GROMACS .gro file of C-alpha atoms in nm:
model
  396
    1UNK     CA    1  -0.813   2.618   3.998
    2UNK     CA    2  -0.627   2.806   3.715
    3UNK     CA    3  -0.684   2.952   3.435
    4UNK     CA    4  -0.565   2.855   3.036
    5UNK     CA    5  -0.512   3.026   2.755
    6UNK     CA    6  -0.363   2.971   2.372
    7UNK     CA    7  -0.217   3.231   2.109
    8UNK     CA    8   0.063   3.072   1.947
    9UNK     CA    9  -0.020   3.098   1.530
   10UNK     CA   10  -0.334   3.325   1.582
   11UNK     CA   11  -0.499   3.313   1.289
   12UNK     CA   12  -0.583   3.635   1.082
   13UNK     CA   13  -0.953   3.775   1.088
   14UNK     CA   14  -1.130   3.773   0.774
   15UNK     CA   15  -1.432   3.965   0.637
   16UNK     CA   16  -1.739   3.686   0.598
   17UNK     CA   17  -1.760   3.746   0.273
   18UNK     CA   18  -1.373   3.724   0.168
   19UNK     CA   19  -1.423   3.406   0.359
   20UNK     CA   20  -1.671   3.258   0.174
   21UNK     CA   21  -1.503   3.346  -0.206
   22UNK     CA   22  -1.186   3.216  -0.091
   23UNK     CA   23  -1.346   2.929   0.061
   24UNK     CA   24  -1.553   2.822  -0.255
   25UNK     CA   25  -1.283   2.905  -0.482
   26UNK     CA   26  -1.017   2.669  -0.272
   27UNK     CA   27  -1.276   2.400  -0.268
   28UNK     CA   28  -1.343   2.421  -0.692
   29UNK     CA   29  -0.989   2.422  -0.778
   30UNK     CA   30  -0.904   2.116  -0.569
   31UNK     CA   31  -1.143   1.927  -0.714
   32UNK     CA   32  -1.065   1.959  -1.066
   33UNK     CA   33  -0.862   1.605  -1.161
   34UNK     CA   34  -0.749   1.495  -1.455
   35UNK     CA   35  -0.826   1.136  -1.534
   36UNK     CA   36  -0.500   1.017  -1.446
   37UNK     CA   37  -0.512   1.200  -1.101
   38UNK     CA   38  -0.879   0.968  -1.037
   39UNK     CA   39  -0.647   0.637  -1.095
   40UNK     CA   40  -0.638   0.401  -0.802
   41UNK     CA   41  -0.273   0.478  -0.640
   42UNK     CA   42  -0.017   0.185  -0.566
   43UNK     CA   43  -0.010   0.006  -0.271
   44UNK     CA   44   0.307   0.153  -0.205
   45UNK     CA   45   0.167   0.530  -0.169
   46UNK     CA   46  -0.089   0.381   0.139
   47UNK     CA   47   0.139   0.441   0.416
   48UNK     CA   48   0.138   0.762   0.601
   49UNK     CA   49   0.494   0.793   0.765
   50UNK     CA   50   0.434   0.965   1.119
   51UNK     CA   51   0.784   0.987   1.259
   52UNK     CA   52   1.036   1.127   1.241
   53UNK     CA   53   0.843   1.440   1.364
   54UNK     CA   54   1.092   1.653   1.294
   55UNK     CA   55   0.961   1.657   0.936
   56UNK     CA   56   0.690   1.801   1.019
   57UNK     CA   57   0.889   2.109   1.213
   58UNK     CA   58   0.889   2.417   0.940
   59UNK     CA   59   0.671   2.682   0.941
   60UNK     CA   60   0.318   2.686   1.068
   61UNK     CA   61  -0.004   2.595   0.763
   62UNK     CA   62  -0.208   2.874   0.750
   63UNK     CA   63  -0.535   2.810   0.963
   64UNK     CA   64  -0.836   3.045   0.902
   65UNK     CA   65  -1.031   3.143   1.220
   66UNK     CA   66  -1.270   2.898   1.272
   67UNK     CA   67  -1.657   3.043   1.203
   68UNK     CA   68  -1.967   2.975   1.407
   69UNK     CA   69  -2.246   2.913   1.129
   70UNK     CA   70  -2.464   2.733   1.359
   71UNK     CA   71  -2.547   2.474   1.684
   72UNK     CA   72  -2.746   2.155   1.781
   73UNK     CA   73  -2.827   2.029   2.118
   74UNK     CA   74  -2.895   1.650   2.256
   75UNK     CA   75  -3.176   1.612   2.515
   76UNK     CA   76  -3.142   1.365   2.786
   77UNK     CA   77  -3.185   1.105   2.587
   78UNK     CA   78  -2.933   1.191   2.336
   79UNK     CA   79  -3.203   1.288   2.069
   80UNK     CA   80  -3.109   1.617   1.851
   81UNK     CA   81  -3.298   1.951   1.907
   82UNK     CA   82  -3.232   2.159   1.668
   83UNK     CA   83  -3.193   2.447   1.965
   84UNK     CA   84  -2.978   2.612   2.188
   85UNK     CA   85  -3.185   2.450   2.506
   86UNK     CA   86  -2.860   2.263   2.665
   87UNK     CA   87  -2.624   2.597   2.627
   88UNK     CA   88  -2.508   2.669   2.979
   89UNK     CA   89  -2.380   3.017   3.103
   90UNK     CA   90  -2.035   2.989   3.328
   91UNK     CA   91  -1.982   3.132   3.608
   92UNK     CA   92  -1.703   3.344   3.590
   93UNK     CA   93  -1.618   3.429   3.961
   94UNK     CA   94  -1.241   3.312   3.905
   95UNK     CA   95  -0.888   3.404   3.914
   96UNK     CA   96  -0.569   3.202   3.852
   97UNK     CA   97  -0.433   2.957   4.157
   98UNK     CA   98  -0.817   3.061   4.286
   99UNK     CA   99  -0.883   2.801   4.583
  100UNK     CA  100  -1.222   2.619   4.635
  101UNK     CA  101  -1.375   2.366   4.805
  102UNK     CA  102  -1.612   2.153   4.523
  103UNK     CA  103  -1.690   1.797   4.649
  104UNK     CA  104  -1.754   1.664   4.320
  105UNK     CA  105  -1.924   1.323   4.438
  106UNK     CA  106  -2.266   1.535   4.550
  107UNK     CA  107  -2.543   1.394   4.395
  108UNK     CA  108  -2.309   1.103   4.240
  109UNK     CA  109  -2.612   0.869   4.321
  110UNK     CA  110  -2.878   1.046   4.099
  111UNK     CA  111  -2.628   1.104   3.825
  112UNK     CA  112  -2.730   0.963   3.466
  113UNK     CA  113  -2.446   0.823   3.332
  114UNK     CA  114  -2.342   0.836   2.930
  115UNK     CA  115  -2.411   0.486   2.761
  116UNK     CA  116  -2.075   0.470   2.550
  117UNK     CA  117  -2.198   0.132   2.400
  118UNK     CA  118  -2.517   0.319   2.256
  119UNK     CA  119  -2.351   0.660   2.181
  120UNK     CA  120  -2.087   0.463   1.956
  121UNK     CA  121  -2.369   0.386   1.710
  122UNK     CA  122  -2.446   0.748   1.676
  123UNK     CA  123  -2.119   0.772   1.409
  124UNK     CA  124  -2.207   1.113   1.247
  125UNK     CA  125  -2.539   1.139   1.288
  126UNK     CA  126  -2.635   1.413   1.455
  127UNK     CA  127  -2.372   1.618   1.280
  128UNK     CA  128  -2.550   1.535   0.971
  129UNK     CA  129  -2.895   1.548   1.111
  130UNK     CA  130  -2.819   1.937   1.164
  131UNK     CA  131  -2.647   1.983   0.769
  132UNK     CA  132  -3.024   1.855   0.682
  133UNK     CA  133  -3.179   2.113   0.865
  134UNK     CA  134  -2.955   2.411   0.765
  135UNK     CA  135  -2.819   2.305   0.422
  136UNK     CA  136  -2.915   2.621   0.291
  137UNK     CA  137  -2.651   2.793   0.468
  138UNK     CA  138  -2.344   2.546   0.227
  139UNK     CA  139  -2.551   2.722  -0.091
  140UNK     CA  140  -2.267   2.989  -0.251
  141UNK     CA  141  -2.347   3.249  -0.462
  142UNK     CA  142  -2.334   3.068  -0.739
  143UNK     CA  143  -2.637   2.837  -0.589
  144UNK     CA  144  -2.857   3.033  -0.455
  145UNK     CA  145  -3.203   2.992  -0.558
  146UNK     CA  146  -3.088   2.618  -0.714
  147UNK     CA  147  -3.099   2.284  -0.577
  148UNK     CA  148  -2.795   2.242  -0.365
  149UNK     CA  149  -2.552   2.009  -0.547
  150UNK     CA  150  -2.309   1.974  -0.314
  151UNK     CA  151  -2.150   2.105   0.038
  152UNK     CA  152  -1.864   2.269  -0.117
  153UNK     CA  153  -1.638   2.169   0.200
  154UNK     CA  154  -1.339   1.898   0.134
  155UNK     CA  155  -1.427   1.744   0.488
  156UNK     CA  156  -1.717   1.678   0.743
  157UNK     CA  157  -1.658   1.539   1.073
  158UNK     CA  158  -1.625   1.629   1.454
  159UNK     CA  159  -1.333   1.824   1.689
  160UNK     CA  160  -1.254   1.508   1.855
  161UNK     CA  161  -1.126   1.314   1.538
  162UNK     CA  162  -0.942   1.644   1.427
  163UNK     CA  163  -0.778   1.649   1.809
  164UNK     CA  164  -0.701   1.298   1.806
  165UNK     CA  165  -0.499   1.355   1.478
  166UNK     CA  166  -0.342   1.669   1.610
  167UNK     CA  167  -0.184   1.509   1.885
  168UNK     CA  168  -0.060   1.153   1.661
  169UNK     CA  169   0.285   1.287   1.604
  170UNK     CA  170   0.344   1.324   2.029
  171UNK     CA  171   0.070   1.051   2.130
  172UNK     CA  172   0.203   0.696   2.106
  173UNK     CA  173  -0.005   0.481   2.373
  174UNK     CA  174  -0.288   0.448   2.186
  175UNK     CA  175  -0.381   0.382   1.802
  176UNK     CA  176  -0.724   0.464   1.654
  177UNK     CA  177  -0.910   0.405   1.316
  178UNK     CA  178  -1.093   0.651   1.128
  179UNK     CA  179  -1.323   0.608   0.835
  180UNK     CA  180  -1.369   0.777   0.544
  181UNK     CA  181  -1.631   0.813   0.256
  182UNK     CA  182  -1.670   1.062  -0.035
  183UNK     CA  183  -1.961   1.185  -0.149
  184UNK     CA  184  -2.035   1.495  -0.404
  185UNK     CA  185  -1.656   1.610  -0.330
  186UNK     CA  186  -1.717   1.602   0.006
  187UNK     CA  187  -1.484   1.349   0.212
  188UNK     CA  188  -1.672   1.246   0.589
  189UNK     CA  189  -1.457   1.134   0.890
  190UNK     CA  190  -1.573   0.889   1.132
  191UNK     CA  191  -1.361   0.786   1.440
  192UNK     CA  192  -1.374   0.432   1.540
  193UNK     CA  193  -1.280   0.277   1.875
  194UNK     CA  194  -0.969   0.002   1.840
  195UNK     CA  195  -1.015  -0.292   2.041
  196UNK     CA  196  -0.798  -0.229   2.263
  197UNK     CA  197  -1.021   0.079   2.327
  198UNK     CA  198  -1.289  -0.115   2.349
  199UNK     CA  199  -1.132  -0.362   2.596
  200UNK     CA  200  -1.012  -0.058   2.811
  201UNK     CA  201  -1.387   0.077   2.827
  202UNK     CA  202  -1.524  -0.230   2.900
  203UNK     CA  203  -1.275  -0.335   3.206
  204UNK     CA  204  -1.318   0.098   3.371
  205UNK     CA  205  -1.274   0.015   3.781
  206UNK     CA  206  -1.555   0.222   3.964
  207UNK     CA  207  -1.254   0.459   4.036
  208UNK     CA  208  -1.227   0.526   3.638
  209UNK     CA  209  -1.587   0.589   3.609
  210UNK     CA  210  -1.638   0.776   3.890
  211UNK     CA  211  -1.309   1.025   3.804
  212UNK     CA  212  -1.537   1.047   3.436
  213UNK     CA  213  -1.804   1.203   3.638
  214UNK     CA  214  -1.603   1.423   3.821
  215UNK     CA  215  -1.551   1.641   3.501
  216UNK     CA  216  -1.924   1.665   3.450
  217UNK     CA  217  -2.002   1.764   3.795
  218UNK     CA  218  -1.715   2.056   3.783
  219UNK     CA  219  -1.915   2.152   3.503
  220UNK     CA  220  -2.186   2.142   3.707
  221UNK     CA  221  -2.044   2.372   4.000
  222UNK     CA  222  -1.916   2.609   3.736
  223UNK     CA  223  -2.232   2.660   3.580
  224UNK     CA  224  -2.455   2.971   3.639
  225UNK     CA  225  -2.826   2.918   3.824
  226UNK     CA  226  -2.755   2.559   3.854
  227UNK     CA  227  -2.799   2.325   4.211
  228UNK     CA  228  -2.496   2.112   4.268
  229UNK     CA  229  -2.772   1.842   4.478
  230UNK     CA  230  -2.930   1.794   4.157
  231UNK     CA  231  -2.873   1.479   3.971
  232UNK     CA  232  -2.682   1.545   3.615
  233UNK     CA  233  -2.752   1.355   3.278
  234UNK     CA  234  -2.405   1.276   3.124
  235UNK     CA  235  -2.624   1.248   2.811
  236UNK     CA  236  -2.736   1.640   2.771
  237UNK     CA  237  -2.476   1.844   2.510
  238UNK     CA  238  -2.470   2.217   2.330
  239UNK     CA  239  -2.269   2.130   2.027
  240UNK     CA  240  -2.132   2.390   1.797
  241UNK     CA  241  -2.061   2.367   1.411
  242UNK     CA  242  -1.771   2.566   1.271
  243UNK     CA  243  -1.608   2.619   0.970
  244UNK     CA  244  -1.249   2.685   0.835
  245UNK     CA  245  -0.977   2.645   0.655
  246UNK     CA  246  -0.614   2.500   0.699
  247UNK     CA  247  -0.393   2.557   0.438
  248UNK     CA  248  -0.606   2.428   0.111
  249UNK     CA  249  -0.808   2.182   0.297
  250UNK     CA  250  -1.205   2.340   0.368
  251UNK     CA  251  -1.368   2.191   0.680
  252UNK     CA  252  -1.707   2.166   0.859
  253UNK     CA  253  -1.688   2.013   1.193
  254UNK     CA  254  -1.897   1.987   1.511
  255UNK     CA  255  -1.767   2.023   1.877
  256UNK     CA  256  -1.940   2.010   2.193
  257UNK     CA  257  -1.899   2.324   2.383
  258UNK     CA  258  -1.922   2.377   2.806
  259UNK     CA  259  -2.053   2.719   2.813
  260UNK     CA  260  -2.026   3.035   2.719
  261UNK     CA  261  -1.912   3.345   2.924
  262UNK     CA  262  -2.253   3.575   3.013
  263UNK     CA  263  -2.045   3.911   3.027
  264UNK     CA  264  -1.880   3.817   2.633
  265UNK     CA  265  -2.201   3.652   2.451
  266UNK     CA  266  -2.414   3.791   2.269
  267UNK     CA  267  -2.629   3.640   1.990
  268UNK     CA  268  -2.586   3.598   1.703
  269UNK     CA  269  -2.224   3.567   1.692
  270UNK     CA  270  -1.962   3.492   1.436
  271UNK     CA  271  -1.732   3.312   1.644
  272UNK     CA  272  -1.700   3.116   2.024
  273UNK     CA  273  -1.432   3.373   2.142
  274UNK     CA  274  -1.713   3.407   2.404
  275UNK     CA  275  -1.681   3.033   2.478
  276UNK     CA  276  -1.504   2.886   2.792
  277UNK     CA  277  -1.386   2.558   2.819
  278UNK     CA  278  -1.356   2.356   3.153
  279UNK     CA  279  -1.112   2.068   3.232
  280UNK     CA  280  -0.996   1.881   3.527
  281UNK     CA  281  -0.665   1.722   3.650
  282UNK     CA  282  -0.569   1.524   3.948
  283UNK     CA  283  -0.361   1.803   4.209
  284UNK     CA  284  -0.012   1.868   4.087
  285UNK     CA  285   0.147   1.704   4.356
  286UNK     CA  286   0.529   1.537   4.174
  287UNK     CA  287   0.731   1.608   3.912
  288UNK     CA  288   0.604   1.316   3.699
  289UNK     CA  289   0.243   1.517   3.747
  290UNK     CA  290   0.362   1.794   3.641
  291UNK     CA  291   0.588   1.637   3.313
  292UNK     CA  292   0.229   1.440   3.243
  293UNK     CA  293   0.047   1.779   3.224
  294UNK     CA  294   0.281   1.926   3.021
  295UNK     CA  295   0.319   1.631   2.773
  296UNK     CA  296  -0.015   1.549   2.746
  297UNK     CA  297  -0.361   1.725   2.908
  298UNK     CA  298  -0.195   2.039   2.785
  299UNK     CA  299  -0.157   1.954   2.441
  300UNK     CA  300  -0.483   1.810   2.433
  301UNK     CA  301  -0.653   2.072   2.611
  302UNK     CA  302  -0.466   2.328   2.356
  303UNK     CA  303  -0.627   2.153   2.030
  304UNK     CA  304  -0.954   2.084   2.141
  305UNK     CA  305  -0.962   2.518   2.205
  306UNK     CA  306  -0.795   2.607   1.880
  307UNK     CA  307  -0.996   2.401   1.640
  308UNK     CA  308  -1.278   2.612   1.798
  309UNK     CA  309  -1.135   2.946   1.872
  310UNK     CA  310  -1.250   2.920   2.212
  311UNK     CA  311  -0.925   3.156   2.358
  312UNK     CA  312  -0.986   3.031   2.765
  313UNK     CA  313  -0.954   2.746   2.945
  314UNK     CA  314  -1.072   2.712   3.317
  315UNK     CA  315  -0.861   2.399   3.492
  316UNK     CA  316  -1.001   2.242   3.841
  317UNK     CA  317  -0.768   2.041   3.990
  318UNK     CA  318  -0.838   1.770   4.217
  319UNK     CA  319  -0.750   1.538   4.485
  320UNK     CA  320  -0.771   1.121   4.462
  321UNK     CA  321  -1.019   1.130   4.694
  322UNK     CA  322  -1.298   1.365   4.550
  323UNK     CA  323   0.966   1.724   2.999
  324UNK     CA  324   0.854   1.643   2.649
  325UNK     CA  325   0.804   1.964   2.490
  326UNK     CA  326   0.532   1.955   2.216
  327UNK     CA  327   0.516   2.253   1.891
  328UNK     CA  328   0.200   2.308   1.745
  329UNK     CA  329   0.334   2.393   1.396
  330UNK     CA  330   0.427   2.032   1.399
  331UNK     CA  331   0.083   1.910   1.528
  332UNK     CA  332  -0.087   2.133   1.260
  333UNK     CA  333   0.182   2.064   0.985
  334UNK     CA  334   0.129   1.662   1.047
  335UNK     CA  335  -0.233   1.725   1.020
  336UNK     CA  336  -0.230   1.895   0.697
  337UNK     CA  337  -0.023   1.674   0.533
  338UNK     CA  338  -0.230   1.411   0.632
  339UNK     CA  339  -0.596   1.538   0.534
  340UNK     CA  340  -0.349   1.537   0.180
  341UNK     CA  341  -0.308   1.180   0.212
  342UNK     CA  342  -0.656   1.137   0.272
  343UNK     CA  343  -0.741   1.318  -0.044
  344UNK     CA  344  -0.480   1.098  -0.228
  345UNK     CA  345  -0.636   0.773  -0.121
  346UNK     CA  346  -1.011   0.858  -0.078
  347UNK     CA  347  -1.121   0.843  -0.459
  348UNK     CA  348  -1.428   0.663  -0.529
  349UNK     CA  349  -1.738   0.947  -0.474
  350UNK     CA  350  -2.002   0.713  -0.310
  351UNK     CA  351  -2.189   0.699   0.003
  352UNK     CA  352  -2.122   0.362   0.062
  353UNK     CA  353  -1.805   0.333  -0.024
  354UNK     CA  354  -1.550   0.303   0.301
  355UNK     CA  355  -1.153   0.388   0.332
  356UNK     CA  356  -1.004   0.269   0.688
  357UNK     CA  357  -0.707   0.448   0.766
  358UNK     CA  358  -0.548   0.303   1.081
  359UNK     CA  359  -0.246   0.388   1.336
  360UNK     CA  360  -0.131   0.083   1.546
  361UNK     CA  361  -0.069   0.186   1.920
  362UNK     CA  362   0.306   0.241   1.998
  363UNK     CA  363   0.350   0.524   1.755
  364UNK     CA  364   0.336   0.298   1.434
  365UNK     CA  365   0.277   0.442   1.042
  366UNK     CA  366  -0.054   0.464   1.004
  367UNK     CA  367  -0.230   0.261   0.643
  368UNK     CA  368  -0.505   0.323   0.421
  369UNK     CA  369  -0.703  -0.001   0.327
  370UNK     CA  370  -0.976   0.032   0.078
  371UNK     CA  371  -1.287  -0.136   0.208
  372UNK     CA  372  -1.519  -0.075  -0.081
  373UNK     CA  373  -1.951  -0.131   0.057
  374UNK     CA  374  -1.841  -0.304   0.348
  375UNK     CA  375  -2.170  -0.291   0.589
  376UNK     CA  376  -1.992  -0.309   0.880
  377UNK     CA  377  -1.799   0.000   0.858
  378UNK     CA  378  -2.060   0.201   0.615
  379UNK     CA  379  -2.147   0.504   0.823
  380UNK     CA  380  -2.309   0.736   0.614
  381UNK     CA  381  -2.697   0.653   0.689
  382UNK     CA  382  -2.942   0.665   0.340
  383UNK     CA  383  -3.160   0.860   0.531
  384UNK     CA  384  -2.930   1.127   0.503
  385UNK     CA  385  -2.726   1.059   0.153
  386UNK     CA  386  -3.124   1.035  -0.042
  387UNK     CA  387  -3.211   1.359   0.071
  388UNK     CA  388  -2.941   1.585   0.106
  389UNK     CA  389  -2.946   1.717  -0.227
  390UNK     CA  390  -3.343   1.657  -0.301
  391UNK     CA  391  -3.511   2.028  -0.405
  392UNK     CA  392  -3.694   2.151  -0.056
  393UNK     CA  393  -4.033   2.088  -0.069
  394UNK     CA  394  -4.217   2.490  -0.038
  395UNK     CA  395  -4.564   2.299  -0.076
  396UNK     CA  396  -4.641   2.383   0.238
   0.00000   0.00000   0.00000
């Protein structure tokens, strides 16, 4: 096992409350547009050019530290609890190069596995489910005391998407699709699966699945007052929301976090600089392992931390049985410029309203296409768009 960390383009601490004018001040000046600015933009302008990469290669965008301002939880049945009943404690009883002897397939038999078919339909939902419950804490100064009119955040949406993007300019296997719809100023992200996704999920061996569980059940073994003969339900999360800031683009996102180190926590906290995150990786046994790590699982691993602040990462490597070199001002660089583009094309403020913007696979551009109240991709749910800005109801 080994140990991970990031530090490259540490991002300066800020005062909460320098945070929050800066952060409402960013978000009303970018949303002031003249008329000619709301015009629909050639067809021309809907291609986002990914390569060469070397474009992207100049100086790091400034990225604020992400803040905690708050967490969710999904019982075993993938319902939101608006609690902290699913955050697990890791046990910290590790060096780098550390040797042990896990057998991740104990208990493999009573394991609950994650319904990816039914989790798909969740789209933002729970995110959202948790803005409904705290949506006094997007009120500014200004607001306070007033019906909330809006979030005051340019985008809504979850770690994985912002990942996936990171990575675009070094990841060519696979494409995606991502969704996007504006409402009050606000622009929400929704990742799609491709079909070709799809197709891949569908066709998993038993070996595929069964390396899927592995990861939970090193969770499992790293976890404090836990029994590794226990069963584990894939479905159980602790998900945190952040916010932050990179360059002039304001974001809210949620991320599902492993743990949290028991000597660092303490609650309440202002960021997850306390939080661990655990990965595993087949044994380093070739070069061509070793070149994958590198190329890939690293960079991944690196982006999922730093959207989060989350400064370790605890790697379990494993057997079968049981030199590219990436930058991250490029990978930040490509994804500011793109949340741009996004802005660009994403015009029409209206919860129904849909803008696909897809990448082929094999590193292709990646195109906006305007899909105006299309029911099949509509994601934001009316339960959430009718009542996010209703007055709370202090009848009670």
């Amino acid at each position: 096992m080994m140990s991970g960390s990031h530090g490259r383009n540490k991002p300066q601490k800020r005062k909460k409350d320098e945070f929050d004018n800066d952060y409402r001040e960013d978000w009303q000046r970018n949303h002031r547009h003249s008329p000619d600015e709301r015009q629909r933009i050639s067809h021309s302008e809907k291609c986002f050019t990914v390569h060469p990469r070397n474009k992207y290669n100049t100086s790091a965008p400034a990225f604020r530290k992400p803040m905690f301002v708050g967490d969710f939880c999904l019982d075993e049945n993938r319902m939101f609890c608006h609690d902290k009943r699913n955050l697990h404690y890791i046990n910290i009883n590790w060096q780098e190069s550390k040797k042990v002897d896990f057998d991740l397939n104990i208990a493999m038999d009573k394991m609950i596995k994650k319904n990816f078919q039914e989790t798909r339909k969740e789209k933002l939902d729970r995110l959202l489910q948790w803005i409904l419950c705290d949506k006094f804490k997007f009120h500014t100064r200004d607001s306070e005391g007033k019906p909330l009119q809006c979030l005051s955040t340019d985008f809504v949406c979850f770690r994985g998407l912002l990942t996936e993007l990171l990575c675009t300019p070094y990841e060519s296997r696979e494409g995606w699709i991502i969704c996007a719809t504006k409402y009050r100023g606000t622009i929400y992200l929704c990742a799609y699966e491709t079909p070709e996704k799809l197709e891949q999920r569908e066709n998993e061996t038993e070996v595929q699945k069964k390396m899927c569980s592995w990861g939970y059940k090193f969770e499992h073994f790293m976890t404090e007052g836990t029994n590794v003969n226990e069963g584990i339900n894939e479905n159980e999360e602790y998900c945190c929301v952040v916010r932050s800031r990179l360059e002039n683009h304001s974001l809210v996102y949620g991320a599902e976090v492993d743990g949290a180190d028991p000597e660092k926590y303490k609650n309440p906290h202002s960021d997850l600089s306390a939080f661990v995150e655990l990965k595993t990786s087949k044994e380093l046994n070739t070069d061509r392992d070793l070149r994958s790590l590198y190329r890939f699982k690293l960079m991944k691993w690196w982006s999922q931390s730093y959207l989060v602040g989350i400064p370790r990462v605890v790697a379990g490597f494993r057997d079968m049985d049981g030199h590219d070199h990436w930058q991250d001002n490029i990978m930040l660089n490509f994804l500011n410029q793109f949340l741009s583009f996004v802005k660009k094309n994403v015009q029409k403020d209206d919860p129904r309203t849909v803008y696909k913007f897809e990448r082929q696979k094999q590193g292709g551009d990646i195109y906006c296409t305007y899909l105006g109240q299309d029911p099949a991709w509509t994601f934001l749910p009316k339960w959430y768009y009718e009542k996010i800005f209703q007055p709370e109801d202090n009848s009670e």
